[in-house]
Short mmCIF file of C-alpha atoms in Angstrom, two decimals:
data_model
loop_
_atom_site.label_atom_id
_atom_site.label_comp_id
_atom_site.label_asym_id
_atom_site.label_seq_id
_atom_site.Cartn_x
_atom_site.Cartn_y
_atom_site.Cartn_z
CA UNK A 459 0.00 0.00 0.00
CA UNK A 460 1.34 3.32 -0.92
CA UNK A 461 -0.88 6.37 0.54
CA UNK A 462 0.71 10.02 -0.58
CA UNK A 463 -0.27 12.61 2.65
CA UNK A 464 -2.24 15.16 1.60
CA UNK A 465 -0.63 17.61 4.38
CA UNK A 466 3.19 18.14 4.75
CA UNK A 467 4.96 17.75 8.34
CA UNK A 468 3.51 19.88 11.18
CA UNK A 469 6.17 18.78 14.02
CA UNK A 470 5.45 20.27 17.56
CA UNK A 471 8.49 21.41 19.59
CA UNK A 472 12.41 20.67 18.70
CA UNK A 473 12.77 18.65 15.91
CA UNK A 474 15.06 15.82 14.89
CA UNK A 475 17.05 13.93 11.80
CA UNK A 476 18.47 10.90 12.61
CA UNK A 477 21.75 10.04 10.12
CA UNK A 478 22.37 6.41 8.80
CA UNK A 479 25.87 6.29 6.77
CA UNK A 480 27.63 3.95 4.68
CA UNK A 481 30.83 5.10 6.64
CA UNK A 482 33.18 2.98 4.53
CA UNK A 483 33.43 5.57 1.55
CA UNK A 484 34.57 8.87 2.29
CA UNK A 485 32.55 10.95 -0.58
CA UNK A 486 29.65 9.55 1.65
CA UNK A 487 31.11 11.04 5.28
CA UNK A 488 31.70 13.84 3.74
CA UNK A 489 28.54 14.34 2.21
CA UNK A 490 26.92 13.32 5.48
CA UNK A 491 29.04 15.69 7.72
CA UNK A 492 27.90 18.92 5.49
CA UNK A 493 24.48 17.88 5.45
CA UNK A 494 24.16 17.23 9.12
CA UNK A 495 25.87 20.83 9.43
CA UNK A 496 23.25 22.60 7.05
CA UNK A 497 20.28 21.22 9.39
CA UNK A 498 21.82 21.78 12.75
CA UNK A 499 22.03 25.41 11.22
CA UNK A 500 18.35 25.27 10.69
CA UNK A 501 18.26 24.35 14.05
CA UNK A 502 17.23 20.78 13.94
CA UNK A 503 19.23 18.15 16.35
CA UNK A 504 20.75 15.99 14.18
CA UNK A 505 21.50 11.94 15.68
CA UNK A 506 24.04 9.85 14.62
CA UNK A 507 24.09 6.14 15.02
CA UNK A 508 26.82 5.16 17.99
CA UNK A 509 28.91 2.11 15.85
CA UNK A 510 29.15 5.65 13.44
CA UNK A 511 29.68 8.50 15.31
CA UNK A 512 33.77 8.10 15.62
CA UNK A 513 33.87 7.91 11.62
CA UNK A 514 31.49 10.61 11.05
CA UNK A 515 32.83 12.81 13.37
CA UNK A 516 30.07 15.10 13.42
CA UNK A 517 30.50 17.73 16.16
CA UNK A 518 27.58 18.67 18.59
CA UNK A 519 25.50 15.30 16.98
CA UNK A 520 23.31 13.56 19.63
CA UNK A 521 25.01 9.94 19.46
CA UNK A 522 21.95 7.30 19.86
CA UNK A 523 22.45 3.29 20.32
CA UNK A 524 21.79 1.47 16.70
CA UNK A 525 18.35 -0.36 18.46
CA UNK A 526 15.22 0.11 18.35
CA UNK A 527 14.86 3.46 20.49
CA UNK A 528 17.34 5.10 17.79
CA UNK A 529 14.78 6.55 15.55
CA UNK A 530 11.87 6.93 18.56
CA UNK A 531 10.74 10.90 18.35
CA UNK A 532 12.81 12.06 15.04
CA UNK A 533 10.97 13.53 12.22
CA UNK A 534 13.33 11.75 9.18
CA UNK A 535 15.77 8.88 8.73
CA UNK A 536 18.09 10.07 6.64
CA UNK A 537 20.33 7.26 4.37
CA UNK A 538 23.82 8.26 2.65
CA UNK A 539 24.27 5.06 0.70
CA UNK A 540 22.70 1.91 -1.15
CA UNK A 541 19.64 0.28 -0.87
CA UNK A 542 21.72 -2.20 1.99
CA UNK A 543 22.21 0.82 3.99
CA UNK A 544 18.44 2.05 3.45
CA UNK A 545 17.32 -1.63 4.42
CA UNK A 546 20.00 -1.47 7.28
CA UNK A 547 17.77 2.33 8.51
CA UNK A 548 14.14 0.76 7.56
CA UNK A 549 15.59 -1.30 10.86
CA UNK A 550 15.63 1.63 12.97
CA UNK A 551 13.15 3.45 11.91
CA UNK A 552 10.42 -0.22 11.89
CA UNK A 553 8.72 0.80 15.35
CA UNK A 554 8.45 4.83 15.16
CA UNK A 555 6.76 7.45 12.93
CA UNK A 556 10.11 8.54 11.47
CA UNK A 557 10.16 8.00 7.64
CA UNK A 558 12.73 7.32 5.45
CA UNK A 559 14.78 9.57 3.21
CA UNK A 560 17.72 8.07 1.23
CA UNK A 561 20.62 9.72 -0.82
CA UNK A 562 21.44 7.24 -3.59
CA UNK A 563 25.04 6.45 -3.32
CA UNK A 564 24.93 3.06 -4.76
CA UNK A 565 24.84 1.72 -7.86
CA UNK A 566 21.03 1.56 -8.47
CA UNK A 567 18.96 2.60 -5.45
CA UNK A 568 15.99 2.25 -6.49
CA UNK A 569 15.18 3.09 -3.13
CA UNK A 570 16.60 6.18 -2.82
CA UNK A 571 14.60 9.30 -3.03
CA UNK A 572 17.18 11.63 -4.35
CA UNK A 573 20.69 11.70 -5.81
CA UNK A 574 23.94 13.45 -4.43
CA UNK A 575 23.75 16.42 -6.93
CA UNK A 576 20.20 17.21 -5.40
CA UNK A 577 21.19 16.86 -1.66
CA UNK A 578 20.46 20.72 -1.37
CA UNK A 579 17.41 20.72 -2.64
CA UNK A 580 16.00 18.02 -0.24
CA UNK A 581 17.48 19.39 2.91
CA UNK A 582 15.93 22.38 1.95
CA UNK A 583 12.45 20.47 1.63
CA UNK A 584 13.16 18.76 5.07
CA UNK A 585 13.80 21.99 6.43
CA UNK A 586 10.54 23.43 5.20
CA UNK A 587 8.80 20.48 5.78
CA UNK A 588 7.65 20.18 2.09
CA UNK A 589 7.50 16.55 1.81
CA UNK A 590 4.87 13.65 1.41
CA UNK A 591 4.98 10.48 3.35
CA UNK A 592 4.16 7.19 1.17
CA UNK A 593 3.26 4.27 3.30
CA UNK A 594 4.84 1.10 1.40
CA UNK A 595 3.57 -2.67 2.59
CA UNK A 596 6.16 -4.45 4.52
CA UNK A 597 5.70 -8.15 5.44
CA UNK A 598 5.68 -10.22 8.53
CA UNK A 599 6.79 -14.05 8.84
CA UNK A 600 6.45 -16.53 11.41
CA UNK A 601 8.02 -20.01 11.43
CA UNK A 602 6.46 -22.48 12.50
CA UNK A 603 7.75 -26.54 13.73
CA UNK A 604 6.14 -29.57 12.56
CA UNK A 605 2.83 -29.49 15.62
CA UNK A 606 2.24 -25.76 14.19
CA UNK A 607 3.54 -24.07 17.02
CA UNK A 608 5.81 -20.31 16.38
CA UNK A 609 9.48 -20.97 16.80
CA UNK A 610 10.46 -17.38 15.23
CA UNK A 611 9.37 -14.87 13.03
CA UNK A 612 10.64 -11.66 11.25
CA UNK A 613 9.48 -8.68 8.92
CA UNK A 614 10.61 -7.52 5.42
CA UNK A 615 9.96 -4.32 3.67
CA UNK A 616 11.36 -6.19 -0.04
CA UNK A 617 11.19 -10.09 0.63
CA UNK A 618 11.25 -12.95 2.30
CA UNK A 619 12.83 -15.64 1.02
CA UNK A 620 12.70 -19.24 1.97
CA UNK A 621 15.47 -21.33 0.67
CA UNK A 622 17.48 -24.46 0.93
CA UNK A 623 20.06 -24.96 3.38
CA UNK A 624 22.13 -27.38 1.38
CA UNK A 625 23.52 -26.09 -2.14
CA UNK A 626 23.93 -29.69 -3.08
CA UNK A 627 20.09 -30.71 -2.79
CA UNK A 628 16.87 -29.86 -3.75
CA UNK A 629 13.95 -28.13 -1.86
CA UNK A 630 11.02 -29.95 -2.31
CA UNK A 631 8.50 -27.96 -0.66
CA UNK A 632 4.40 -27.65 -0.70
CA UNK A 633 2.97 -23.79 -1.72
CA UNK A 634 -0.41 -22.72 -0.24
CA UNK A 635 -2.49 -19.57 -0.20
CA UNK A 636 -4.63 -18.90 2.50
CA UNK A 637 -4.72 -22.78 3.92
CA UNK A 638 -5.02 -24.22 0.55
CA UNK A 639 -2.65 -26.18 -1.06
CA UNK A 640 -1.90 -24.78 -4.23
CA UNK A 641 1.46 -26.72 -6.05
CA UNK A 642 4.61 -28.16 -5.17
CA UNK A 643 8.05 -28.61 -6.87
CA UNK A 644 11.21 -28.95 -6.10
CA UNK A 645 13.59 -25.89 -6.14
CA UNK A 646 16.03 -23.32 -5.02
CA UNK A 647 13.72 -21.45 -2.84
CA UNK A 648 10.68 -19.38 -2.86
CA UNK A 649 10.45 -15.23 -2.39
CA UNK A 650 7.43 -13.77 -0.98
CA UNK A 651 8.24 -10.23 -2.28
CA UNK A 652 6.06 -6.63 -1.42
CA UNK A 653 5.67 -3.93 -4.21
CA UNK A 654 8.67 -2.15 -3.31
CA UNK A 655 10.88 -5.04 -3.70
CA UNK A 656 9.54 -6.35 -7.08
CA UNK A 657 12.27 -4.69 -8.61
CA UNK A 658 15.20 -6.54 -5.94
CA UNK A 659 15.57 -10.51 -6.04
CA UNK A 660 12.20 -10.56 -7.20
CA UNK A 661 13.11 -9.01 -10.05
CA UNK A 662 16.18 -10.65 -10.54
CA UNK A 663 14.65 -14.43 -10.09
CA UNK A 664 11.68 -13.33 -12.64
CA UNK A 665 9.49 -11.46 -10.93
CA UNK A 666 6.80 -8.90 -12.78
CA UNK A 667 7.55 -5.30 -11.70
CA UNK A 668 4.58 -3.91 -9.61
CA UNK A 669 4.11 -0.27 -8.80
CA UNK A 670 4.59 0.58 -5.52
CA UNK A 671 1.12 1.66 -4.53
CA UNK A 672 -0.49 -1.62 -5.95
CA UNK A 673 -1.49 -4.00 -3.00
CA UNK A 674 -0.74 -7.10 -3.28
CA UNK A 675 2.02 -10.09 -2.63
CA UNK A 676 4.23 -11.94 -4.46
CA UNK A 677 5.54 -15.46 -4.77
CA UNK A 678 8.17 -16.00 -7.23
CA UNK A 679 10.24 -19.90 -7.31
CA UNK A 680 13.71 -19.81 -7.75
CA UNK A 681 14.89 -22.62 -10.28
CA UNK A 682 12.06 -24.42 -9.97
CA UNK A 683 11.81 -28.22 -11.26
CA UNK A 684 7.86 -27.38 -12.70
CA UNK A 685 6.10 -26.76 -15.86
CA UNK A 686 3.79 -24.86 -13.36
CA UNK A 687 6.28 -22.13 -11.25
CA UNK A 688 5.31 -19.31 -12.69
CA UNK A 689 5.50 -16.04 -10.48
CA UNK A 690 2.27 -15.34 -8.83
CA UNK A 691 0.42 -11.83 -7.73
CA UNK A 692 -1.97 -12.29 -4.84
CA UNK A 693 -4.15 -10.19 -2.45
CA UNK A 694 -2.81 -8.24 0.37
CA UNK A 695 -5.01 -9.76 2.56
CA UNK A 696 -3.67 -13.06 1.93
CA UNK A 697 -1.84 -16.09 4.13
CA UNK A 698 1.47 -17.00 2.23
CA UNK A 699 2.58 -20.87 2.93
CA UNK A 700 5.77 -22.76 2.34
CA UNK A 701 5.27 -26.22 4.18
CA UNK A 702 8.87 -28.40 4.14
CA UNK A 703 8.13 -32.25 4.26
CA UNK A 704 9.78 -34.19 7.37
CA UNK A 705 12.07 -35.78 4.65
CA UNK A 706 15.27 -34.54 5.46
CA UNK A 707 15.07 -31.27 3.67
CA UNK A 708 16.16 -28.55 5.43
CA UNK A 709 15.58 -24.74 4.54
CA UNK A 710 15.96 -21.09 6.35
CA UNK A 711 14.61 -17.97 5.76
CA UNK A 712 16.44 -14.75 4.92
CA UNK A 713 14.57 -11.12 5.11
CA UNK A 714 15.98 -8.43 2.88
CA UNK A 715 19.14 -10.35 3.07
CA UNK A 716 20.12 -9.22 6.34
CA UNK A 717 17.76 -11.32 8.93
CA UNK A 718 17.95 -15.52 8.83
CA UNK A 719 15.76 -17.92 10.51
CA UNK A 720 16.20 -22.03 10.38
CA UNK A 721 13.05 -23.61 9.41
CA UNK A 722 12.74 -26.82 11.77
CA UNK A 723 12.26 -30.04 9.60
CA UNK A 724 9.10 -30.82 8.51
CA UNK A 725 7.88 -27.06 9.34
CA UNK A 726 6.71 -24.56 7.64
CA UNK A 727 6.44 -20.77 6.89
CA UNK A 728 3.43 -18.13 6.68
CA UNK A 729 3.84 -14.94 5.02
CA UNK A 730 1.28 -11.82 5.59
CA UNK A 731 1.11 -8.37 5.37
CA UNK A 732 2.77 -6.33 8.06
CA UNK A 733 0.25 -4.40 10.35
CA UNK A 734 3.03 -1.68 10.58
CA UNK A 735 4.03 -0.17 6.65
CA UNK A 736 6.77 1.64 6.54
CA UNK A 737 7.41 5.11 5.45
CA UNK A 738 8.79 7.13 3.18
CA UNK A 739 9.43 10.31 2.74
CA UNK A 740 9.10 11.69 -0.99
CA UNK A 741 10.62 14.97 -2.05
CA UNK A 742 10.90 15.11 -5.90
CA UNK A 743 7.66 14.83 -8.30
CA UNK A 744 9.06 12.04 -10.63
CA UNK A 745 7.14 8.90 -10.93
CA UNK A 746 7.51 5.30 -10.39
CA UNK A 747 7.99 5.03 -14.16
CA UNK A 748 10.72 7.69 -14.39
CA UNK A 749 12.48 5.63 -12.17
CA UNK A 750 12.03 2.85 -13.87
CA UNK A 751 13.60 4.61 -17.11
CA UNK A 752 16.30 6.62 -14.90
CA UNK A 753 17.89 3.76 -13.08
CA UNK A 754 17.50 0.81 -15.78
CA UNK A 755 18.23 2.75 -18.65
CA UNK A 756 15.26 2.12 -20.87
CA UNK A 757 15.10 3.03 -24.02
CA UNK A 758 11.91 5.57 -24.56
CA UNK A 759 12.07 6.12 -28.53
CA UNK A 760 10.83 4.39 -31.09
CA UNK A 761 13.58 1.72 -31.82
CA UNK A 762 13.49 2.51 -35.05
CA UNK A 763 13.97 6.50 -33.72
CA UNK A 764 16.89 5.48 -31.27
CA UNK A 765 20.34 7.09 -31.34
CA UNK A 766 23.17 5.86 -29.65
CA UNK A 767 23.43 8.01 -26.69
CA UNK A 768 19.49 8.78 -25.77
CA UNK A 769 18.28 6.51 -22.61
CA UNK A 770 19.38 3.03 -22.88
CA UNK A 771 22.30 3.84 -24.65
CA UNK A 772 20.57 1.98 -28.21
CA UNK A 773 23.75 0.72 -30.28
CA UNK A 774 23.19 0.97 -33.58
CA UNK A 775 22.06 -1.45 -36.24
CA UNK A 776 25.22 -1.94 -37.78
CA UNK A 777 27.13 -3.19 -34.64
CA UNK A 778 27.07 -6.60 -33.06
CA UNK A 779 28.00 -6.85 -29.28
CA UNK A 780 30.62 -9.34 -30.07
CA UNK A 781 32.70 -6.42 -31.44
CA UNK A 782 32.15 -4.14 -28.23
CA UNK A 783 35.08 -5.58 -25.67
CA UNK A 784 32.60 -7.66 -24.12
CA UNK A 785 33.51 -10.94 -25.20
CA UNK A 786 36.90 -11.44 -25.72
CA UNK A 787 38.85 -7.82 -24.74
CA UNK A 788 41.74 -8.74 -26.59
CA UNK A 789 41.65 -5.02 -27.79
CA UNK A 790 41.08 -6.27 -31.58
CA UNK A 791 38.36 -5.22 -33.63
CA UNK A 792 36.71 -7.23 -36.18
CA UNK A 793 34.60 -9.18 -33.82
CA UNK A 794 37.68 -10.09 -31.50
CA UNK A 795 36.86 -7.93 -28.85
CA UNK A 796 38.19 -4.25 -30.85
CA UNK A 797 35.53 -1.05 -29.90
CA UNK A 798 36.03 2.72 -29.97
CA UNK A 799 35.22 5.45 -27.48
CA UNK A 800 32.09 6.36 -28.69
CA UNK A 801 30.72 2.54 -27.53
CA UNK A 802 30.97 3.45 -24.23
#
């Protein structure tokens, strides 16, 4: 579920920005330390994460324990890196109202709301409080033994993914929807994916790409062994199942790659949506679909229209990748690996 507020930020009082940094490149400190200076000059308190502070550095910064009290009373979590750091703040930020602001300094971050070069323009936003808050579907999973009692459970704001413990065998597993068995197959795993993270693993195992403010749930296989394992779409509102036979299969669960769970033999896993979403905070007016374009470089001309260097970087008709470098890079052209500057 993605709902856009209507009303921008009224806070009450002092207000405050907590800071979670990819502290391992120092474009991103840096970044991190000027920003946190521009909104203590606005006069909001600016935290800093305690296994960060020493590399950030930032002077007067209210230095918080990484738990679940970290984000409890700020306004914005705001994310210098990746979409592993933003995951890594979605932590923190799970069990407040703070939402979630992220600077893209990864490679794709499609989570991201803004880039580095616009950093000004969103602290100026957050300053002003001109900013929507989206409310994106996260889900919740419980693991469950063979007599159907809870032995753990997690959340996910991208997916859940239940896969084998043993690279050298097969999962053979059972897939129901809301108590009703609906196939099984034997496989890598299964992802139970939200909205946001249709464009993740998702994505990357087969998934469709769904808009963020559809509701729904997904269940993609992984390298399934099935004429019938194709990815699925279902209602919010639905129960999710994996069920792993007592036949010596063993599998674990792994939520947004950073939180693992052992599945007991012969147990099973339920999926559902999340009673807390989580939130983000939206600056910039471009859509899901200009995203979309921006970060996987779609073409949008006619192909017959494209030129080289518009979006998706088109090559032209009268090149074959097997003379781009890609292949072979012996630095030959002629279909042995040659290519020019303008291939680039």
């Amino acid at each position: 579920m993605t709902e856009v507020s209507p009303t921008v930020w009224a806070p009450s009082g002092s207000r405050h920005v907590l800071l979670a940094v990819h502290t391992g490149r120092q474009d991103i400190v840096e970044l991190a330390r000027s920003s946190a200076a521009r909104l203590a000059k606005g006069g909001i308190t600016v935290r800093v994460l305690e296994d960060e502070a020493e590399a950030l550095g930032i002077e007067g910064a209210q230095v918080v324990s990484a738990d679940a009290e970290a984000a409890r009373g700020a306004e914005i979590v705001m994310v210098f890196g990746g979409d592993g750091t933003f995951l890594r703040a979605a932590e923190l930020a799970r069990y407040s109202n703070a939402a979630l602001m992220g600077v893209n300094l990864g490679r794709v971050g499609f989570l991201a709301e803004t880039e580095p070069e616009a950093v000004e323009e969103t602290l100026t936003a957050i300053e002003q409080c001109e900013y929507s808050v989206e409310k994106r579907l996260a889900i919740e999973v419980d693991v469950l033994d063979a007599t159907g009692a809870v032995v753990g459970g997690t959340w996910a704001l991208n997916e859940a993914s239940v896969e084998k413990s043993e690279r050298s065998r097969v999962l053979d597993l059972v897939v129901a929807i809301d108590g009703r068995p609906l196939t099984s197959f034997g496989c890598d795993g299964v992802l139970f994916a939200t909205p946001t993270g249709s464009t993740a693993y998702a994505f990357s195992a087969g998934g469709p790409v769904v808009w963020p403010d559809v509701e729904a749930m997904l269940v993609v296989p992984s390298n399934a062994h099935a004429l019938f394992s194709r990815p699925l779409v279902t209602s919010p509102d639905s129960v999710l199942t994996v069920a792993i036979p007592a036949d010596g299969n063993r599998a674990r669960v792994s939520a947004d790659g950073r939180r693992a769970l052992e599945v007991p033999e012969g147990g099973r896993v339920d999926v559902r949506r999340a009673a807390r979403p989580v939130r983000i905070a939206r600056v910039h007016k471009t859509t899901f679909g200009d995203r979309l374009v921006a970060k996987f470089g779609l073409p949008v001309r006619g192909f017959r229209d494209a030129r080289r260097h518009d979006p998706g970087h088109e090559m032209a008709p009268d090149r074959n990748v097997l003379t781009r470098g890609w292949v072979r890079g012996d630095g030959e052209e002629g279909g042995r690996g040659g290519g020019t500057d303008d291939d680039a």
